[in-house]
Short mmCIF file of C-alpha atoms in Angstrom, two decimals:
data_model
loop_
_atom_site.label_atom_id
_atom_site.label_comp_id
_atom_site.label_asym_id
_atom_site.label_seq_id
_atom_site.Cartn_x
_atom_site.Cartn_y
_atom_site.Cartn_z
CA MET A 1 20.97 4.41 -26.66
CA SER A 2 20.21 0.82 -25.72
CA GLU A 3 17.08 -0.14 -23.82
CA THR A 4 19.16 -1.25 -20.84
CA VAL A 5 21.03 2.06 -20.60
CA ALA A 6 17.75 3.97 -20.90
CA GLY A 7 16.30 1.85 -18.11
CA LEU A 8 19.29 2.47 -15.85
CA LEU A 9 19.03 6.19 -16.50
CA GLN A 10 15.37 6.07 -15.51
CA VAL A 11 16.25 4.30 -12.26
CA GLY A 12 18.94 6.91 -11.64
CA LEU A 13 16.54 9.80 -12.25
CA LEU A 14 14.02 8.21 -9.90
CA ILE A 15 16.58 7.85 -7.10
CA VAL A 16 17.80 11.43 -7.57
CA ALA A 17 14.23 12.79 -7.47
CA LEU A 18 13.48 10.88 -4.27
CA ALA A 19 16.76 12.04 -2.73
CA VAL A 20 15.92 15.68 -3.49
CA VAL A 21 12.54 15.57 -1.71
CA TYR A 22 13.50 13.10 1.03
CA ARG A 23 14.63 15.60 3.65
CA PRO A 24 12.16 18.48 3.15
CA PHE A 25 9.09 16.32 2.63
CA GLY A 26 9.94 13.87 5.40
CA ASP A 27 10.50 16.70 7.87
CA TYR A 28 7.32 18.41 6.70
CA MET A 29 5.28 15.29 7.48
CA ALA A 30 6.88 15.16 10.93
CA ARG A 31 5.74 18.74 11.55
CA VAL A 32 2.24 17.89 10.34
CA TYR A 33 1.80 15.22 12.99
CA THR A 34 3.55 17.05 15.86
CA SER A 35 2.10 20.55 15.43
CA THR A 36 -0.31 21.76 18.08
CA LYS A 37 -1.99 24.25 15.75
CA HIS A 38 -5.11 23.59 13.67
CA SER A 39 -6.02 25.35 10.44
CA ARG A 40 -9.38 27.03 9.89
CA VAL A 41 -10.53 24.23 7.62
CA GLU A 42 -9.54 21.63 10.19
CA ARG A 43 -11.31 23.46 13.01
CA ALA A 44 -14.45 23.67 10.87
CA ILE A 45 -14.30 19.92 10.27
CA TYR A 46 -13.87 19.23 13.98
CA ARG A 47 -16.83 21.44 14.86
CA THR A 48 -19.01 19.76 12.25
CA ALA A 49 -18.00 16.27 13.41
CA ARG A 50 -18.15 17.27 17.10
CA VAL A 51 -14.55 16.25 17.64
CA ASP A 52 -12.43 17.76 20.40
CA PRO A 53 -8.99 18.07 18.75
CA GLY A 54 -7.34 18.59 22.12
CA SER A 55 -8.41 15.22 23.50
CA GLU A 56 -6.36 12.07 23.07
CA GLN A 57 -7.32 8.42 22.86
CA ARG A 58 -6.17 5.15 24.39
CA TRP A 59 -5.11 2.48 21.94
CA GLY A 60 -8.45 0.68 22.17
CA THR A 61 -10.43 3.84 21.47
CA TYR A 62 -8.08 4.74 18.61
CA ALA A 63 -8.61 1.27 17.13
CA GLN A 64 -12.38 1.52 17.53
CA ALA A 65 -12.32 4.84 15.68
CA VAL A 66 -10.34 3.28 12.80
CA ILE A 67 -12.71 0.32 12.52
CA ALA A 68 -15.87 2.42 12.86
CA PHE A 69 -14.69 4.95 10.28
CA SER A 70 -13.75 2.19 7.85
CA PHE A 71 -17.05 0.37 8.38
CA VAL A 72 -19.00 3.53 7.58
CA GLY A 73 -16.84 3.95 4.48
CA VAL A 74 -17.70 0.42 3.32
CA VAL A 75 -21.43 1.00 3.83
CA VAL A 76 -21.44 4.38 2.04
CA LEU A 77 -19.43 3.06 -0.90
CA TYR A 78 -21.62 -0.04 -1.17
CA VAL A 79 -24.79 2.07 -1.23
CA LEU A 80 -23.35 4.43 -3.86
CA GLN A 81 -22.71 1.50 -6.18
CA ARG A 82 -26.13 -0.02 -5.57
CA ILE A 83 -27.95 3.25 -6.44
CA GLN A 84 -25.63 4.22 -9.27
CA SER A 85 -28.46 4.27 -11.84
CA VAL A 86 -30.00 7.37 -10.21
CA LEU A 87 -26.72 9.26 -9.94
CA PRO A 88 -25.51 11.75 -12.57
CA PHE A 89 -22.87 10.64 -15.09
CA ASP A 90 -24.12 7.07 -14.92
CA PHE A 91 -24.17 6.73 -18.73
CA GLY A 92 -26.72 3.94 -18.48
CA ARG A 93 -24.35 1.54 -16.76
CA GLY A 94 -26.90 0.65 -14.09
CA ASN A 95 -26.46 -0.51 -10.52
CA VAL A 96 -23.46 -2.60 -9.57
CA SER A 97 -24.36 -6.19 -8.57
CA PRO A 98 -24.41 -6.94 -4.80
CA GLY A 99 -21.38 -9.27 -4.78
CA MET A 100 -19.27 -6.92 -6.88
CA ALA A 101 -20.35 -3.89 -4.82
CA PHE A 102 -19.40 -5.71 -1.60
CA ASN A 103 -15.99 -6.67 -2.94
CA THR A 104 -15.28 -3.21 -4.36
CA ALA A 105 -16.38 -1.36 -1.22
CA ILE A 106 -14.05 -3.38 0.99
CA SER A 107 -11.31 -3.19 -1.62
CA PHE A 108 -11.15 0.60 -1.75
CA VAL A 109 -11.71 1.20 1.97
CA THR A 110 -8.82 -1.16 2.82
CA ASN A 111 -6.48 0.58 0.34
CA THR A 112 -6.38 -2.60 -1.77
CA ASN A 113 -8.19 -1.40 -4.91
CA TRP A 114 -8.67 -4.92 -6.21
CA GLN A 115 -10.96 -4.60 -9.23
CA SER A 116 -13.14 -7.51 -10.29
CA TYR A 117 -14.91 -5.36 -12.89
CA VAL A 118 -14.21 -3.38 -16.06
CA PRO A 119 -14.34 0.29 -14.95
CA GLU A 120 -15.35 1.68 -18.34
CA SER A 121 -18.51 -0.41 -18.47
CA VAL A 122 -19.43 -0.77 -14.78
CA MET A 123 -18.63 2.42 -12.84
CA GLY A 124 -20.14 5.82 -13.61
CA HIS A 125 -18.11 8.97 -13.11
CA THR A 126 -19.97 9.98 -9.93
CA THR A 127 -19.27 6.64 -8.29
CA GLN A 128 -15.65 6.93 -9.34
CA MET A 129 -15.20 10.50 -8.08
CA VAL A 130 -17.42 10.62 -4.99
CA GLY A 131 -16.93 7.02 -3.90
CA LEU A 132 -13.71 5.45 -5.08
CA THR A 133 -11.50 8.54 -5.28
CA VAL A 134 -12.56 9.78 -1.84
CA GLN A 135 -11.58 6.41 -0.39
CA ASN A 136 -8.23 6.66 -2.17
CA PHE A 137 -7.51 9.68 0.03
CA LEU A 138 -9.07 8.42 3.24
CA SER A 139 -7.67 4.87 3.21
CA ALA A 140 -4.17 6.27 2.70
CA ALA A 141 -4.67 8.77 5.54
CA VAL A 142 -5.77 5.93 7.83
CA GLY A 143 -2.53 4.05 7.14
CA MET A 144 -0.44 7.12 7.96
CA ALA A 145 -2.44 7.74 11.15
CA VAL A 146 -1.77 4.20 12.43
CA ALA A 147 1.95 4.56 11.67
CA VAL A 148 2.12 7.85 13.58
CA ALA A 149 0.26 6.29 16.52
CA LEU A 150 2.96 3.58 16.67
CA LEU A 151 5.69 6.23 16.62
CA ARG A 152 4.04 7.96 19.57
CA GLY A 153 4.13 4.63 21.39
CA PHE A 154 7.92 4.66 21.11
CA LEU A 155 8.20 8.37 21.95
CA ARG A 156 5.95 8.55 24.99
CA SER A 157 6.37 6.99 28.40
CA GLN A 158 4.06 6.18 31.29
CA THR A 159 0.92 7.20 29.44
CA ASP A 160 -1.98 5.37 27.86
CA ARG A 161 -2.65 8.01 25.18
CA LEU A 162 -1.64 7.72 21.54
CA GLY A 163 -3.12 10.89 20.04
CA ASN A 164 -6.43 11.53 18.32
CA PHE A 165 -7.33 9.45 15.27
CA TRP A 166 -9.69 12.10 13.89
CA VAL A 167 -6.97 14.75 14.05
CA ASP A 168 -4.37 12.46 12.45
CA LEU A 169 -6.82 11.46 9.72
CA THR A 170 -7.76 15.07 8.96
CA ARG A 171 -4.19 16.33 8.88
CA GLY A 172 -2.94 13.52 6.68
CA THR A 173 -5.71 14.18 4.19
CA ILE A 174 -5.70 17.99 4.13
CA ARG A 175 -2.05 18.83 4.70
CA ILE A 176 -0.35 16.00 2.80
CA LEU A 177 -2.49 14.04 0.36
CA LEU A 178 -4.76 16.75 -1.08
CA PRO A 179 -2.08 19.35 -1.95
CA VAL A 180 0.41 16.85 -3.39
CA ALA A 181 -2.26 14.99 -5.39
CA GLY A 182 -3.69 18.27 -6.67
CA LEU A 183 -0.29 19.46 -7.83
CA PHE A 184 0.58 16.24 -9.60
CA ALA A 185 -2.85 15.97 -11.21
CA ILE A 186 -1.94 19.17 -13.06
CA VAL A 187 1.49 17.75 -13.90
CA LEU A 188 -0.08 14.57 -15.29
CA VAL A 189 -2.49 16.58 -17.44
CA ALA A 190 0.56 18.38 -18.85
CA THR A 191 2.10 15.02 -19.81
CA GLY A 192 -1.05 14.03 -21.70
CA VAL A 193 -3.17 12.17 -19.13
CA VAL A 194 -6.87 12.56 -19.99
CA MET A 195 -9.26 14.69 -17.91
CA SER A 196 -12.83 14.58 -19.17
CA LEU A 197 -16.39 14.16 -17.91
CA LYS A 198 -17.45 12.55 -21.18
CA SER A 199 -18.07 8.82 -21.30
CA GLY A 200 -16.01 8.46 -24.45
CA VAL A 201 -14.92 9.92 -27.76
CA THR A 202 -15.62 8.49 -31.20
CA VAL A 203 -12.68 8.12 -33.56
CA ASP A 204 -13.16 6.61 -37.02
CA GLY A 205 -16.45 5.09 -35.92
CA GLN A 206 -15.00 3.50 -32.78
CA THR A 207 -15.81 4.81 -29.29
CA VAL A 208 -12.91 5.05 -26.88
CA ALA A 209 -13.78 5.41 -23.19
CA THR A 210 -12.67 8.54 -21.35
CA ALA A 211 -13.00 9.70 -17.74
CA PRO A 212 -11.67 12.31 -15.30
CA VAL A 213 -8.46 10.32 -15.20
CA ALA A 214 -5.71 12.73 -14.12
CA SER A 215 -7.29 13.75 -10.80
CA GLN A 216 -7.77 10.11 -9.87
CA GLU A 217 -4.46 8.91 -11.30
CA ALA A 218 -2.48 11.22 -9.01
CA ILE A 219 -4.00 9.97 -5.75
CA LYS A 220 -4.16 6.41 -7.10
CA GLU A 221 -0.34 6.39 -7.12
CA LEU A 222 0.40 8.82 -4.27
CA GLY A 223 -1.85 6.94 -1.84
CA THR A 224 -0.48 3.56 -3.02
CA ASN A 225 -4.03 2.63 -4.02
CA GLY A 226 -3.66 1.35 -7.58
CA GLY A 227 -7.22 1.03 -8.87
CA GLY A 228 -7.42 2.25 -12.45
CA VAL A 229 -10.16 4.41 -13.94
CA LEU A 230 -9.65 2.38 -17.11
CA ASN A 231 -9.34 -1.39 -17.29
CA ALA A 232 -5.81 -1.49 -18.68
CA ASN A 233 -4.73 0.63 -15.71
CA SER A 234 -1.39 2.39 -16.19
CA ALA A 235 -0.77 0.45 -19.41
CA HIS A 236 -3.54 2.58 -20.99
CA PRO A 237 -2.25 5.64 -22.88
CA PHE A 238 -5.00 7.78 -21.32
CA GLU A 239 -3.64 6.97 -17.84
CA ASN A 240 0.05 6.75 -18.68
CA PRO A 241 0.82 8.24 -22.09
CA ASN A 242 4.63 8.32 -22.22
CA GLY A 243 7.92 7.74 -20.48
CA TRP A 244 7.73 10.93 -18.43
CA SER A 245 4.27 10.14 -17.07
CA ASN A 246 5.52 6.62 -16.30
CA LEU A 247 8.46 7.97 -14.29
CA ILE A 248 6.26 10.49 -12.46
CA GLU A 249 3.79 7.79 -11.48
CA ILE A 250 6.56 5.55 -10.11
CA PHE A 251 7.91 8.56 -8.19
CA LEU A 252 4.48 9.20 -6.68
CA ILE A 253 4.14 5.57 -5.59
CA LEU A 254 7.43 5.71 -3.67
CA LEU A 255 7.22 9.29 -2.40
CA ILE A 256 5.41 8.89 0.93
CA PRO A 257 6.63 5.38 1.91
CA VAL A 258 10.26 6.42 1.36
CA CYS A 259 9.99 9.84 3.01
CA LEU A 260 8.18 8.44 6.04
CA THR A 261 11.49 6.88 7.11
CA ARG A 262 12.82 10.45 7.43
CA THR A 263 9.67 11.40 9.33
CA PHE A 264 10.34 8.48 11.67
CA GLY A 265 13.94 9.52 12.30
CA THR A 266 12.96 13.13 12.87
CA MET A 267 10.17 12.28 15.30
CA VAL A 268 12.28 9.88 17.40
CA GLY A 269 15.14 12.37 17.49
CA ASN A 270 17.69 10.16 15.72
CA ARG A 271 17.62 10.32 11.94
CA LYS A 272 20.05 7.43 11.63
CA GLN A 273 17.20 5.20 12.79
CA GLY A 274 15.26 6.20 9.68
CA TYR A 275 18.28 5.80 7.42
CA VAL A 276 18.70 2.19 8.56
CA LEU A 277 15.09 1.36 7.71
CA LEU A 278 15.44 3.12 4.36
CA GLY A 279 18.61 1.14 3.66
CA VAL A 280 16.89 -2.18 4.34
CA MET A 281 13.95 -1.21 2.16
CA GLY A 282 16.32 -0.08 -0.60
CA VAL A 283 18.41 -3.25 -0.57
CA LEU A 284 15.37 -5.52 -0.91
CA TRP A 285 13.72 -3.25 -3.51
CA THR A 286 16.92 -3.20 -5.61
CA ALA A 287 17.46 -6.95 -5.31
CA MET A 288 13.93 -7.73 -6.48
CA LEU A 289 14.21 -5.22 -9.33
CA ALA A 290 17.33 -7.04 -10.53
CA VAL A 291 15.51 -10.40 -10.35
CA ILE A 292 12.43 -9.23 -12.26
CA TRP A 293 14.37 -7.21 -14.85
CA THR A 294 16.82 -10.06 -15.54
CA ALA A 295 14.07 -12.66 -15.75
CA GLU A 296 12.04 -10.62 -18.22
CA ALA A 297 15.02 -9.61 -20.36
CA ASN A 298 16.03 -13.25 -20.76
CA GLY A 299 12.59 -14.79 -21.17
CA LEU A 300 11.41 -16.73 -24.19
CA ARG A 301 8.77 -14.06 -25.01
CA PRO A 302 10.27 -10.89 -23.49
CA LEU A 303 7.68 -8.42 -24.80
CA GLU A 304 4.58 -10.49 -24.10
CA GLY A 305 2.12 -8.51 -21.97
CA LYS A 306 4.22 -5.32 -22.08
CA GLU A 307 3.52 -1.93 -23.59
CA THR A 308 6.05 -1.32 -26.36
CA ARG A 309 6.04 2.34 -25.29
CA PHE A 310 7.80 1.30 -22.09
CA GLY A 311 9.59 -1.94 -22.90
CA ILE A 312 11.19 -4.36 -20.45
CA PRO A 313 13.15 -2.01 -18.12
CA SER A 314 10.27 0.37 -17.44
CA SER A 315 7.83 -2.52 -17.10
CA ALA A 316 10.11 -4.28 -14.62
CA LEU A 317 10.66 -1.06 -12.66
CA PHE A 318 6.93 -0.34 -12.45
CA ALA A 319 6.04 -3.94 -11.56
CA ASN A 320 8.69 -4.10 -8.85
CA THR A 321 7.61 -0.78 -7.36
CA THR A 322 3.89 -1.46 -7.43
CA THR A 323 4.21 -4.85 -5.72
CA ALA A 324 6.88 -3.73 -3.23
CA THR A 325 4.38 -1.11 -2.11
CA SER A 326 0.66 -1.75 -1.66
CA THR A 327 -0.22 -0.01 -4.91
CA GLY A 328 -1.28 -2.69 -7.35
CA ALA A 329 -1.28 -0.44 -10.40
CA VAL A 330 0.25 -2.03 -13.49
CA ASN A 331 1.78 -0.81 -16.74
CA ALA A 332 2.30 -4.40 -17.93
CA MET A 333 0.38 -7.62 -17.41
CA HIS A 334 2.04 -9.57 -14.63
CA ASP A 335 0.30 -12.76 -15.74
CA SER A 336 2.45 -12.65 -18.90
CA PHE A 337 5.73 -12.33 -17.03
CA THR A 338 8.10 -15.29 -16.93
CA GLY A 339 7.83 -17.75 -14.07
CA LEU A 340 10.73 -16.06 -12.25
CA GLY A 341 9.61 -12.53 -13.10
CA GLY A 342 6.04 -13.15 -11.98
CA GLY A 343 7.36 -14.96 -8.93
CA GLY A 344 9.39 -11.84 -8.11
CA THR A 345 6.29 -9.66 -8.07
CA LEU A 346 4.56 -12.24 -5.88
CA LEU A 347 7.51 -12.43 -3.48
CA ASN A 348 7.49 -8.65 -3.11
CA MET A 349 4.01 -8.91 -1.63
CA LEU A 350 4.94 -11.91 0.51
CA PHE A 351 7.71 -9.90 2.19
CA GLY A 352 4.80 -8.28 4.01
CA GLU A 353 4.47 -4.82 2.49
CA MET A 354 7.64 -3.24 3.84
CA THR A 355 10.04 -2.84 0.90
CA PRO A 356 9.07 0.04 1.17
CA GLY A 357 5.39 -0.88 1.61
CA GLY A 358 2.30 1.25 1.40
CA VAL A 359 1.51 4.71 2.72
CA GLY A 360 1.91 4.33 6.48
CA THR A 361 1.56 0.56 6.34
CA GLY A 362 5.12 0.16 5.09
CA LEU A 363 6.56 2.06 8.04
CA TYR A 364 4.57 0.32 10.75
CA SER A 365 5.13 -3.09 9.12
CA ILE A 366 8.91 -2.73 9.06
CA LEU A 367 8.90 -1.39 12.63
CA VAL A 368 6.98 -4.48 13.71
CA MET A 369 9.54 -6.63 11.91
CA ALA A 370 12.31 -4.67 13.67
CA ILE A 371 10.76 -5.74 16.98
CA ILE A 372 10.77 -9.37 15.79
CA ALA A 373 14.42 -9.00 14.75
CA MET A 374 15.38 -7.57 18.15
CA PHE A 375 13.49 -10.38 19.87
CA LEU A 376 15.49 -12.94 17.88
CA ALA A 377 18.72 -11.12 18.77
CA GLY A 378 17.72 -11.17 22.43
CA LEU A 379 17.17 -14.92 22.29
CA MET A 380 20.65 -15.42 20.84
CA VAL A 381 22.43 -13.44 23.56
CA GLY A 382 20.11 -14.24 26.47
CA ARG A 383 19.09 -10.62 27.09
CA THR A 384 15.70 -8.92 27.27
CA PRO A 385 15.38 -7.20 23.87
CA GLU A 386 15.04 -3.43 23.60
CA TYR A 387 14.21 -1.11 20.72
CA LEU A 388 14.25 2.69 20.78
CA GLY A 389 14.46 2.74 24.56
CA LYS A 390 11.55 0.37 25.19
CA LYS A 391 11.77 -3.18 26.50
CA LEU A 392 10.12 -5.83 24.35
CA GLY A 393 8.28 -8.18 26.65
CA ARG A 394 5.71 -10.89 26.10
CA ARG A 395 2.87 -8.49 25.27
CA GLU A 396 4.89 -6.50 22.74
CA VAL A 397 6.30 -9.55 20.97
CA ALA A 398 2.88 -11.24 20.90
CA ALA A 399 1.30 -8.17 19.29
CA ALA A 400 4.13 -8.00 16.74
CA ALA A 401 3.73 -11.72 15.96
CA VAL A 402 -0.02 -11.36 15.39
CA SER A 403 0.61 -8.46 13.04
CA ILE A 404 3.24 -10.37 11.05
CA LEU A 405 1.34 -13.68 10.87
CA ALA A 406 -2.08 -12.28 9.96
CA MET A 407 -1.36 -11.86 6.25
CA PRO A 408 0.25 -15.31 5.70
CA THR A 409 -2.56 -17.05 7.59
CA VAL A 410 -5.35 -15.30 5.72
CA MET A 411 -3.62 -15.69 2.36
CA LEU A 412 -2.70 -19.39 2.65
CA VAL A 413 -6.07 -20.43 4.08
CA GLY A 414 -7.95 -18.54 1.37
CA ALA A 415 -5.75 -19.82 -1.45
CA GLY A 416 -5.85 -23.38 -0.10
CA ILE A 417 -9.64 -23.46 -0.01
CA ALA A 418 -9.88 -21.90 -3.47
CA ALA A 419 -7.41 -24.41 -4.93
CA ILE A 420 -9.53 -27.41 -3.93
CA LEU A 421 -12.89 -26.03 -5.06
CA PRO A 422 -14.05 -27.59 -8.35
CA ALA A 423 -15.37 -24.26 -9.64
CA THR A 424 -11.89 -22.73 -9.44
CA GLN A 425 -10.65 -24.80 -12.39
CA GLY A 426 -13.15 -23.08 -14.64
CA ALA A 427 -11.94 -19.67 -13.48
CA LEU A 428 -8.33 -20.32 -14.49
CA ASN A 429 -7.01 -19.63 -17.97
CA ASN A 430 -3.90 -21.70 -17.33
CA PRO A 431 -3.45 -25.21 -15.89
CA GLY A 432 -0.70 -26.58 -13.71
CA SER A 433 1.87 -24.49 -11.84
CA HIS A 434 0.91 -21.23 -13.53
CA GLY A 435 -2.72 -21.76 -12.57
CA LEU A 436 -1.65 -22.24 -8.95
CA SER A 437 0.45 -19.07 -9.23
CA GLU A 438 -2.67 -17.19 -10.34
CA ILE A 439 -4.54 -18.38 -7.23
CA LEU A 440 -1.63 -17.59 -4.90
CA TYR A 441 -1.19 -14.17 -6.46
CA ALA A 442 -4.88 -13.28 -6.10
CA TYR A 443 -5.02 -14.14 -2.39
CA ALA A 444 -1.61 -12.63 -1.66
CA SER A 445 -2.71 -9.42 -3.36
CA ALA A 446 -5.98 -9.30 -1.43
CA SER A 447 -4.53 -10.28 1.96
CA ASN A 448 -1.63 -7.86 1.61
CA ASN A 449 -3.92 -5.06 0.36
CA ASN A 450 -1.99 -4.73 -2.89
CA GLY A 451 -4.69 -5.07 -5.54
CA SER A 452 -2.70 -6.15 -8.61
CA ALA A 453 -3.58 -9.44 -10.26
CA PHE A 454 -2.50 -12.22 -12.56
CA ALA A 455 -5.30 -11.39 -14.96
CA GLY A 456 -5.58 -14.97 -16.15
CA ILE A 457 -7.96 -15.79 -13.30
CA THR A 458 -11.63 -14.77 -13.49
CA VAL A 459 -12.84 -13.71 -10.04
CA THR A 460 -16.42 -12.60 -10.70
CA ASN A 461 -18.30 -15.50 -9.11
CA ASP A 462 -19.74 -15.22 -5.60
CA TRP A 463 -17.00 -17.29 -3.96
CA PHE A 464 -14.17 -15.08 -5.16
CA GLN A 465 -16.08 -11.85 -4.55
CA ALA A 466 -16.82 -12.87 -0.96
CA SER A 467 -13.60 -14.68 -0.04
CA LEU A 468 -11.29 -12.03 -1.49
CA GLY A 469 -13.33 -9.33 0.24
CA VAL A 470 -12.95 -11.10 3.58
CA CYS A 471 -9.22 -11.55 2.99
CA MET A 472 -8.85 -7.83 2.27
CA ALA A 473 -10.66 -6.88 5.47
CA LEU A 474 -8.79 -9.32 7.71
CA GLY A 475 -5.44 -8.55 6.09
CA ARG A 476 -6.00 -4.85 6.76
CA PHE A 477 -7.58 -4.64 10.18
CA ILE A 478 -5.99 -7.49 12.16
CA PRO A 479 -2.49 -5.98 11.73
CA ILE A 480 -3.84 -2.48 12.47
CA ILE A 481 -5.41 -3.61 15.75
CA ALA A 482 -2.24 -5.51 16.69
CA VAL A 483 -0.05 -2.49 15.87
CA LEU A 484 -2.20 -0.15 17.95
CA CYS A 485 -2.15 -2.63 20.84
CA LEU A 486 1.64 -2.69 20.53
CA ALA A 487 1.76 1.12 20.51
CA GLY A 488 -0.39 1.31 23.62
CA SER A 489 1.83 -1.16 25.45
CA LEU A 490 5.00 0.72 24.48
CA ALA A 491 3.57 4.09 25.53
CA LYS A 492 2.91 2.81 29.08
CA GLN A 493 6.55 1.86 29.64
CA LYS A 494 9.36 3.92 31.10
CA ARG A 495 12.24 4.61 28.79
CA VAL A 496 15.28 2.48 29.55
CA PRO A 497 18.77 3.99 29.28
CA VAL A 498 21.25 2.82 26.69
CA THR A 499 23.92 0.59 28.23
CA ALA A 500 26.96 -1.30 27.01
CA GLY A 501 24.75 -4.33 26.42
CA THR A 502 22.24 -2.51 24.23
CA LEU A 503 22.36 -3.60 20.60
CA PRO A 504 22.88 -0.49 18.41
CA THR A 505 20.06 -0.05 15.89
CA THR A 506 21.73 2.51 13.65
CA GLY A 507 24.45 0.41 12.07
CA PRO A 508 25.06 -2.37 9.54
CA LEU A 509 24.69 -5.16 12.12
CA PHE A 510 21.07 -4.25 12.87
CA ALA A 511 20.37 -3.60 9.17
CA THR A 512 21.65 -7.09 8.33
CA LEU A 513 19.64 -8.62 11.16
CA LEU A 514 16.44 -6.87 10.02
CA THR A 515 16.97 -7.80 6.37
CA GLY A 516 17.58 -11.41 7.33
CA ALA A 517 14.46 -11.50 9.50
CA ILE A 518 12.29 -10.21 6.66
CA VAL A 519 13.68 -12.74 4.18
CA LEU A 520 13.64 -15.60 6.70
CA VAL A 521 10.01 -15.09 7.74
CA ALA A 522 8.89 -14.94 4.10
CA ALA A 523 10.96 -17.98 3.14
CA LEU A 524 9.83 -20.19 6.00
CA THR A 525 6.21 -19.24 5.45
CA PHE A 526 5.85 -19.32 1.69
CA ILE A 527 8.59 -21.46 0.09
CA PRO A 528 6.41 -24.63 0.02
CA ALA A 529 3.62 -22.81 -1.83
CA LEU A 530 6.03 -20.96 -4.13
CA ALA A 531 7.79 -24.23 -4.96
CA LEU A 532 4.56 -25.59 -6.47
CA GLY A 533 3.78 -22.36 -8.31
CA PRO A 534 6.27 -19.85 -9.76
CA ILE A 535 9.41 -21.82 -8.86
CA ALA A 536 8.13 -24.95 -10.59
CA GLU A 537 7.09 -22.87 -13.60
CA ALA A 538 10.52 -21.21 -13.79
CA LEU A 539 12.24 -24.62 -13.78
CA LEU A 540 10.09 -26.11 -16.53
#
């Protein structure tokens, strides 16, 4: 069997697996967020935290809860790293430096999982398990909570309430993330993923680092987090030992973002609405997979930076999936991809995390873009735009615009400043267009909360630790605040009836309009920068 045929079979198996779980899992998540019942564990948590699960919050209060919870997470994770030397399972690795601890705390709380350190030599097991892994669950649950709050904005009318953040956070963690991650941790152990509390094992006089990998690997992929327990990430045989584990990890990355489109359709009472969003996500995901796969298969050094266990098709599939979501995990080194292949992974992030995007973030990002698309359609026909029975006025479009423009602004400003700093030249392993691509990729990854990297850039100095940390925070929380403001505005409106002049949003016309809007916004925003980086490199 040729490598290409094997790769196509893997893609086929992945699509079949997602199709099998799409309906039951998507509907299950809809029930999680619409149920009025609370489990015993949840009630105990509410009592301990002094939360009234029956109360609901306005958009501003919901946003304050998100920011406050995330801020506390950053502080706790920072402190854990700074006192690591007194924690068990430290293995003599000492306290993490202030700049690195700051960057890492923001990284994991924002679901970015950018890693400016070597995990095997910097992080102890307690910091990994109690700090980083906990945030892998919680940051993913925050993204889902914000997405559900936006859905309630469309569903409700003449109210200023969007639900209760603490209830949404608890349910997402306990009812969705914990059971699925627990199940697949066992599955990954069965495929050969390591699970050990030892610091390493000695083989033929050489010590190989080990860790409790499987439990963290499952949520790393399921929560679209991406931070590896080992430095080589999912290219390491202890994290990703074979083709089956590779396919399972890709499946986990796509599971929640894909199935949330079914959740959306179920909650709004029209599943065709979810199918349209899924179709747009699928078209862009497939197109970028074709670009990356073709570029790598026809490159001058096709196997450079790739695990020979996986080869080009599986490397392209993983790279496309991890950058089309907010995961950032890698089973191949993106810095070694061809100019066009590496540019494809970069463009995936520049689409704005919606093809299919991260856990929760993908759904609310594409819904925001749907509002922009309907606004553009309204301008063309001279009619006030509507979407899902809600009129899109100045406030709604402004909130959507802020959400969409936050990432490009933060990314381009950060990358522009970095490019002109003299110290940046010493941090680059490559000159010219590829060096610029490394800078663009780093700030796109941070601002879009992806976390993958062109590893040819060294980001351990204070400037990169601080600037990338700020980009991660702004790229995460500005869109969240804008989305919640949008949800609050939508919830206050009356529903408007469908008329002959209403543009249908369940057919190919709307799908084409939405796809075009996504591509157009990315092209107009980033083509000048891409032309100097990956495009120039591909043409050389």
